[in-house]
Amino acid sequence: MDVNSLPPALLWTLGLALILIGLVGTLLPALPGVVAIFGGVFLIAWIDGFEKIGVFPLVVLAVLTSLAFVVDIVSALLGAKRVGASRTALVGAALGTLFGLPFGLFGLILGPFAGAVIGEFITRQRLDDAARVGFGAWMGLLIGTLAKLALAFAMIGVAIAAYVID
């Protein structure tokens, strides 16, 4: 089946569904987040031959998408660092975030916390310090999620502005 033969209304529906799924996925890691938003906007741009949403807005959206990935990794590290984490705890938080991402919300909550706690405990051998650092990593991740949500809304705003301003 040739994609060009599909009705534009169906493609619009798919594009808008991807954007909505991406918005929800920004909060629920089991769903794709900003990548789905980018995909939905790209599909909508493609429908009209990139006339309304051209190259520049798509580049801006690609940069915002990349920034959201950086926020995912860096936010837990900054939270742990803020409460005085050791280098081992920072590595643990980063690894915990990466390993936790595929396991949905549970992995996203537990991964950076556990990684930071294990790393800090290896370095300082004190459970209270390790728990404090783990909590800092988790708080950083929470703040990072809010930042990703802001980036998601910014992406949607850029797409709407590009489509309307033409």
PDB file of C-alpha atoms in Angstrom:
ATOM      1  CA  MET A   1       0.000   0.000   0.000  1.00  0.00           C
ATOM      2  CA  ASP A   2       1.316   3.406  -0.974  1.00  0.00           C
ATOM      3  CA  VAL A   3       1.240   5.877   1.907  1.00  0.00           C
ATOM      4  CA  ASN A   4       0.476   8.679  -0.546  1.00  0.00           C
ATOM      5  CA  SER A   5      -2.824   6.977  -1.368  1.00  0.00           C
ATOM      6  CA  LEU A   6      -4.063   7.182   2.228  1.00  0.00           C
ATOM      7  CA  PRO A   7      -6.675   9.860   2.928  1.00  0.00           C
ATOM      8  CA  PRO A   8      -5.185  13.025   4.458  1.00  0.00           C
ATOM      9  CA  ALA A   9      -7.759  12.890   7.278  1.00  0.00           C
ATOM     10  CA  LEU A  10      -6.399   9.496   8.330  1.00  0.00           C
ATOM     11  CA  LEU A  11      -2.825  10.798   8.276  1.00  0.00           C
ATOM     12  CA  TRP A  12      -3.870  13.881  10.273  1.00  0.00           C
ATOM     13  CA  THR A  13      -5.556  11.635  12.827  1.00  0.00           C
ATOM     14  CA  LEU A  14      -2.432   9.497  13.083  1.00  0.00           C
ATOM     15  CA  GLY A  15      -0.217  12.586  13.435  1.00  0.00           C
ATOM     16  CA  LEU A  16      -2.395  14.087  16.166  1.00  0.00           C
ATOM     17  CA  ALA A  17      -2.594  10.709  17.930  1.00  0.00           C
ATOM     18  CA  LEU A  18       1.206  10.493  17.935  1.00  0.00           C
ATOM     19  CA  ILE A  19       1.429  13.974  19.441  1.00  0.00           C
ATOM     20  CA  LEU A  20      -1.084  13.071  22.155  1.00  0.00           C
ATOM     21  CA  ILE A  21       0.663   9.765  22.895  1.00  0.00           C
ATOM     22  CA  GLY A  22       3.952  11.660  23.088  1.00  0.00           C
ATOM     23  CA  LEU A  23       2.534  14.164  25.541  1.00  0.00           C
ATOM     24  CA  VAL A  24       1.266  11.379  27.799  1.00  0.00           C
ATOM     25  CA  GLY A  25       4.530   9.484  27.249  1.00  0.00           C
ATOM     26  CA  THR A  26       6.471  12.416  28.646  1.00  0.00           C
ATOM     27  CA  LEU A  27       4.976  11.505  32.016  1.00  0.00           C
ATOM     28  CA  LEU A  28       4.621   7.733  31.556  1.00  0.00           C
ATOM     29  CA  PRO A  29       7.886   6.157  30.436  1.00  0.00           C
ATOM     30  CA  ALA A  30       6.113   3.062  29.065  1.00  0.00           C
ATOM     31  CA  LEU A  31       4.993   5.228  26.124  1.00  0.00           C
ATOM     32  CA  PRO A  32       7.257   7.112  23.732  1.00  0.00           C
ATOM     33  CA  GLY A  33       7.491  10.768  24.688  1.00  0.00           C
ATOM     34  CA  VAL A  34       9.019  13.599  22.736  1.00  0.00           C
ATOM     35  CA  VAL A  35      10.033  11.285  19.891  1.00  0.00           C
ATOM     36  CA  ALA A  36       6.343  10.544  19.266  1.00  0.00           C
ATOM     37  CA  ILE A  37       5.586  14.273  19.318  1.00  0.00           C
ATOM     38  CA  PHE A  38       8.330  14.852  16.769  1.00  0.00           C
ATOM     39  CA  GLY A  39       7.023  11.967  14.654  1.00  0.00           C
ATOM     40  CA  GLY A  40       3.473  13.317  14.758  1.00  0.00           C
ATOM     41  CA  VAL A  41       4.538  16.816  13.761  1.00  0.00           C
ATOM     42  CA  PHE A  42       6.781  15.414  11.020  1.00  0.00           C
ATOM     43  CA  LEU A  43       3.845  13.413   9.641  1.00  0.00           C
ATOM     44  CA  ILE A  44       1.616  16.494   9.666  1.00  0.00           C
ATOM     45  CA  ALA A  45       4.361  18.485   7.924  1.00  0.00           C
ATOM     46  CA  TRP A  46       4.758  15.734   5.342  1.00  0.00           C
ATOM     47  CA  ILE A  47       1.010  15.665   4.575  1.00  0.00           C
ATOM     48  CA  ASP A  48       1.153  19.111   2.955  1.00  0.00           C
ATOM     49  CA  GLY A  49       4.623  18.745   1.477  1.00  0.00           C
ATOM     50  CA  PHE A  50       6.365  20.692   4.273  1.00  0.00           C
ATOM     51  CA  GLU A  51       4.709  23.912   3.110  1.00  0.00           C
ATOM     52  CA  LYS A  52       3.268  24.994   6.465  1.00  0.00           C
ATOM     53  CA  ILE A  53       5.781  23.301   8.753  1.00  0.00           C
ATOM     54  CA  GLY A  54       9.106  23.579   6.977  1.00  0.00           C
ATOM     55  CA  VAL A  55      12.706  22.712   7.650  1.00  0.00           C
ATOM     56  CA  PHE A  56      13.457  25.362  10.280  1.00  0.00           C
ATOM     57  CA  PRO A  57      10.634  24.394  12.678  1.00  0.00           C
ATOM     58  CA  LEU A  58      11.533  20.721  12.232  1.00  0.00           C
ATOM     59  CA  VAL A  59      15.165  21.472  13.100  1.00  0.00           C
ATOM     60  CA  VAL A  60      13.998  23.365  16.201  1.00  0.00           C
ATOM     61  CA  LEU A  61      11.834  20.372  17.139  1.00  0.00           C
ATOM     62  CA  ALA A  62      14.764  17.991  16.607  1.00  0.00           C
ATOM     63  CA  VAL A  63      16.916  20.120  18.922  1.00  0.00           C
ATOM     64  CA  LEU A  64      14.177  20.159  21.583  1.00  0.00           C
ATOM     65  CA  THR A  65      13.804  16.381  21.229  1.00  0.00           C
ATOM     66  CA  SER A  66      17.550  15.920  21.735  1.00  0.00           C
ATOM     67  CA  LEU A  67      17.496  18.270  24.701  1.00  0.00           C
ATOM     68  CA  ALA A  68      14.779  16.149  26.314  1.00  0.00           C
ATOM     69  CA  PHE A  69      17.057  13.095  26.103  1.00  0.00           C
ATOM     70  CA  VAL A  70      19.870  15.041  27.766  1.00  0.00           C
ATOM     71  CA  VAL A  71      17.463  16.152  30.512  1.00  0.00           C
ATOM     72  CA  ASP A  72      16.584  12.492  31.163  1.00  0.00           C
ATOM     73  CA  ILE A  73      20.179  11.610  31.979  1.00  0.00           C
ATOM     74  CA  VAL A  74      21.448  14.830  33.534  1.00  0.00           C
ATOM     75  CA  SER A  75      18.512  15.552  35.864  1.00  0.00           C
ATOM     76  CA  ALA A  76      19.132  12.587  38.179  1.00  0.00           C
ATOM     77  CA  LEU A  77      22.846  13.392  38.239  1.00  0.00           C
ATOM     78  CA  LEU A  78      22.232  17.016  39.185  1.00  0.00           C
ATOM     79  CA  GLY A  79      19.804  16.006  41.924  1.00  0.00           C
ATOM     80  CA  ALA A  80      22.327  13.597  43.418  1.00  0.00           C
ATOM     81  CA  LYS A  81      25.177  16.093  43.068  1.00  0.00           C
ATOM     82  CA  ARG A  82      23.094  18.750  44.825  1.00  0.00           C
ATOM     83  CA  VAL A  83      23.030  16.641  47.999  1.00  0.00           C
ATOM     84  CA  GLY A  84      26.774  15.913  47.891  1.00  0.00           C
ATOM     85  CA  ALA A  85      26.938  12.613  46.017  1.00  0.00           C
ATOM     86  CA  SER A  86      30.256  10.929  45.358  1.00  0.00           C
ATOM     87  CA  ARG A  87      31.467  10.284  41.819  1.00  0.00           C
ATOM     88  CA  THR A  88      30.535   6.607  42.233  1.00  0.00           C
ATOM     89  CA  ALA A  89      26.985   7.590  43.201  1.00  0.00           C
ATOM     90  CA  LEU A  90      26.718   9.838  40.130  1.00  0.00           C
ATOM     91  CA  VAL A  91      27.814   6.980  37.888  1.00  0.00           C
ATOM     92  CA  GLY A  92      25.330   4.736  39.700  1.00  0.00           C
ATOM     93  CA  ALA A  93      22.500   7.236  39.181  1.00  0.00           C
ATOM     94  CA  ALA A  94      23.316   7.516  35.464  1.00  0.00           C
ATOM     95  CA  LEU A  95      23.479   3.749  35.023  1.00  0.00           C
ATOM     96  CA  GLY A  96      20.335   3.283  37.092  1.00  0.00           C
ATOM     97  CA  THR A  97      18.500   5.780  34.898  1.00  0.00           C
ATOM     98  CA  LEU A  98      19.621   4.056  31.709  1.00  0.00           C
ATOM     99  CA  PHE A  99      18.819   0.568  32.992  1.00  0.00           C
ATOM    100  CA  GLY A 100      15.523   1.700  34.499  1.00  0.00           C
ATOM    101  CA  LEU A 101      14.106   3.391  31.386  1.00  0.00           C
ATOM    102  CA  PRO A 102      12.983   0.180  29.639  1.00  0.00           C
ATOM    103  CA  PHE A 103      11.035  -0.916  32.733  1.00  0.00           C
ATOM    104  CA  GLY A 104       8.488   1.877  32.642  1.00  0.00           C
ATOM    105  CA  LEU A 105       7.460   3.977  35.588  1.00  0.00           C
ATOM    106  CA  PHE A 106       8.742   1.465  38.146  1.00  0.00           C
ATOM    107  CA  GLY A 107      12.185   1.421  36.514  1.00  0.00           C
ATOM    108  CA  LEU A 108      12.270   5.179  36.202  1.00  0.00           C
ATOM    109  CA  ILE A 109      11.505   5.619  39.891  1.00  0.00           C
ATOM    110  CA  LEU A 110      13.695   2.815  41.198  1.00  0.00           C
ATOM    111  CA  GLY A 111      16.610   2.915  38.717  1.00  0.00           C
ATOM    112  CA  PRO A 112      18.292   6.236  39.542  1.00  0.00           C
ATOM    113  CA  PHE A 113      17.481   5.898  43.244  1.00  0.00           C
ATOM    114  CA  ALA A 114      18.968   2.399  43.487  1.00  0.00           C
ATOM    115  CA  GLY A 115      21.973   3.290  41.343  1.00  0.00           C
ATOM    116  CA  ALA A 116      22.797   6.343  43.446  1.00  0.00           C
ATOM    117  CA  VAL A 117      22.254   4.474  46.731  1.00  0.00           C
ATOM    118  CA  ILE A 118      24.489   1.576  45.679  1.00  0.00           C
ATOM    119  CA  GLY A 119      27.191   3.913  44.362  1.00  0.00           C
ATOM    120  CA  GLU A 120      27.158   6.072  47.486  1.00  0.00           C
ATOM    121  CA  PHE A 121      27.145   3.063  49.805  1.00  0.00           C
ATOM    122  CA  ILE A 122      30.170   1.596  47.994  1.00  0.00           C
ATOM    123  CA  THR A 123      32.056   4.857  48.535  1.00  0.00           C
ATOM    124  CA  ARG A 124      30.999   5.957  52.018  1.00  0.00           C
ATOM    125  CA  GLN A 125      29.654   2.746  53.614  1.00  0.00           C
ATOM    126  CA  ARG A 126      26.878   4.703  55.347  1.00  0.00           C
ATOM    127  CA  LEU A 127      23.276   3.876  54.580  1.00  0.00           C
ATOM    128  CA  ASP A 128      21.926   7.267  55.698  1.00  0.00           C
ATOM    129  CA  ASP A 129      24.242   9.108  53.265  1.00  0.00           C
ATOM    130  CA  ALA A 130      23.368   6.640  50.530  1.00  0.00           C
ATOM    131  CA  ALA A 131      19.614   7.076  51.079  1.00  0.00           C
ATOM    132  CA  ARG A 132      19.941  10.884  51.046  1.00  0.00           C
ATOM    133  CA  VAL A 133      21.846  10.756  47.760  1.00  0.00           C
ATOM    134  CA  GLY A 134      19.299   8.327  46.292  1.00  0.00           C
ATOM    135  CA  PHE A 135      16.476  10.668  47.246  1.00  0.00           C
ATOM    136  CA  GLY A 136      18.381  13.574  45.671  1.00  0.00           C
ATOM    137  CA  ALA A 137      18.735  11.590  42.445  1.00  0.00           C
ATOM    138  CA  TRP A 138      15.024  10.815  42.454  1.00  0.00           C
ATOM    139  CA  MET A 139      14.103  14.464  43.092  1.00  0.00           C
ATOM    140  CA  GLY A 140      16.384  15.498  40.236  1.00  0.00           C
ATOM    141  CA  LEU A 141      14.597  13.053  37.987  1.00  0.00           C
ATOM    142  CA  LEU A 142      11.222  14.429  39.055  1.00  0.00           C
ATOM    143  CA  ILE A 143      12.349  17.963  38.227  1.00  0.00           C
ATOM    144  CA  GLY A 144      13.738  16.632  34.941  1.00  0.00           C
ATOM    145  CA  THR A 145      10.347  15.118  34.110  1.00  0.00           C
ATOM    146  CA  LEU A 146       8.736  18.511  34.646  1.00  0.00           C
ATOM    147  CA  ALA A 147      11.383  20.048  32.368  1.00  0.00           C
ATOM    148  CA  LYS A 148      10.638  17.400  29.716  1.00  0.00           C
ATOM    149  CA  LEU A 149       6.946  18.201  29.992  1.00  0.00           C
ATOM    150  CA  ALA A 150       7.767  21.871  29.417  1.00  0.00           C
ATOM    151  CA  LEU A 151       9.860  20.881  26.381  1.00  0.00           C
ATOM    152  CA  ALA A 152       6.969  18.779  25.066  1.00  0.00           C
ATOM    153  CA  PHE A 153       4.590  21.732  25.308  1.00  0.00           C
ATOM    154  CA  ALA A 154       7.229  23.963  23.692  1.00  0.00           C
ATOM    155  CA  MET A 155       7.457  21.488  20.810  1.00  0.00           C
ATOM    156  CA  ILE A 156       3.696  21.555  20.352  1.00  0.00           C
ATOM    157  CA  GLY A 157       3.768  25.363  20.511  1.00  0.00           C
ATOM    158  CA  VAL A 158       6.484  25.554  17.843  1.00  0.00           C
ATOM    159  CA  ALA A 159       4.470  23.229  15.602  1.00  0.00           C
ATOM    160  CA  ILE A 160       1.251  25.204  16.045  1.00  0.00           C
ATOM    161  CA  ALA A 161       3.036  28.513  15.473  1.00  0.00           C
ATOM    162  CA  ALA A 162       4.729  27.187  12.335  1.00  0.00           C
ATOM    163  CA  TYR A 163       1.442  25.855  10.994  1.00  0.00           C
ATOM    164  CA  VAL A 164      -0.583  28.980  11.760  1.00  0.00           C
ATOM    165  CA  ILE A 165       1.977  31.660  10.865  1.00  0.00           C
ATOM    166  CA  ASP A 166       2.890  30.077   7.509  1.00  0.00           C
TER     167      ASP A 166
END
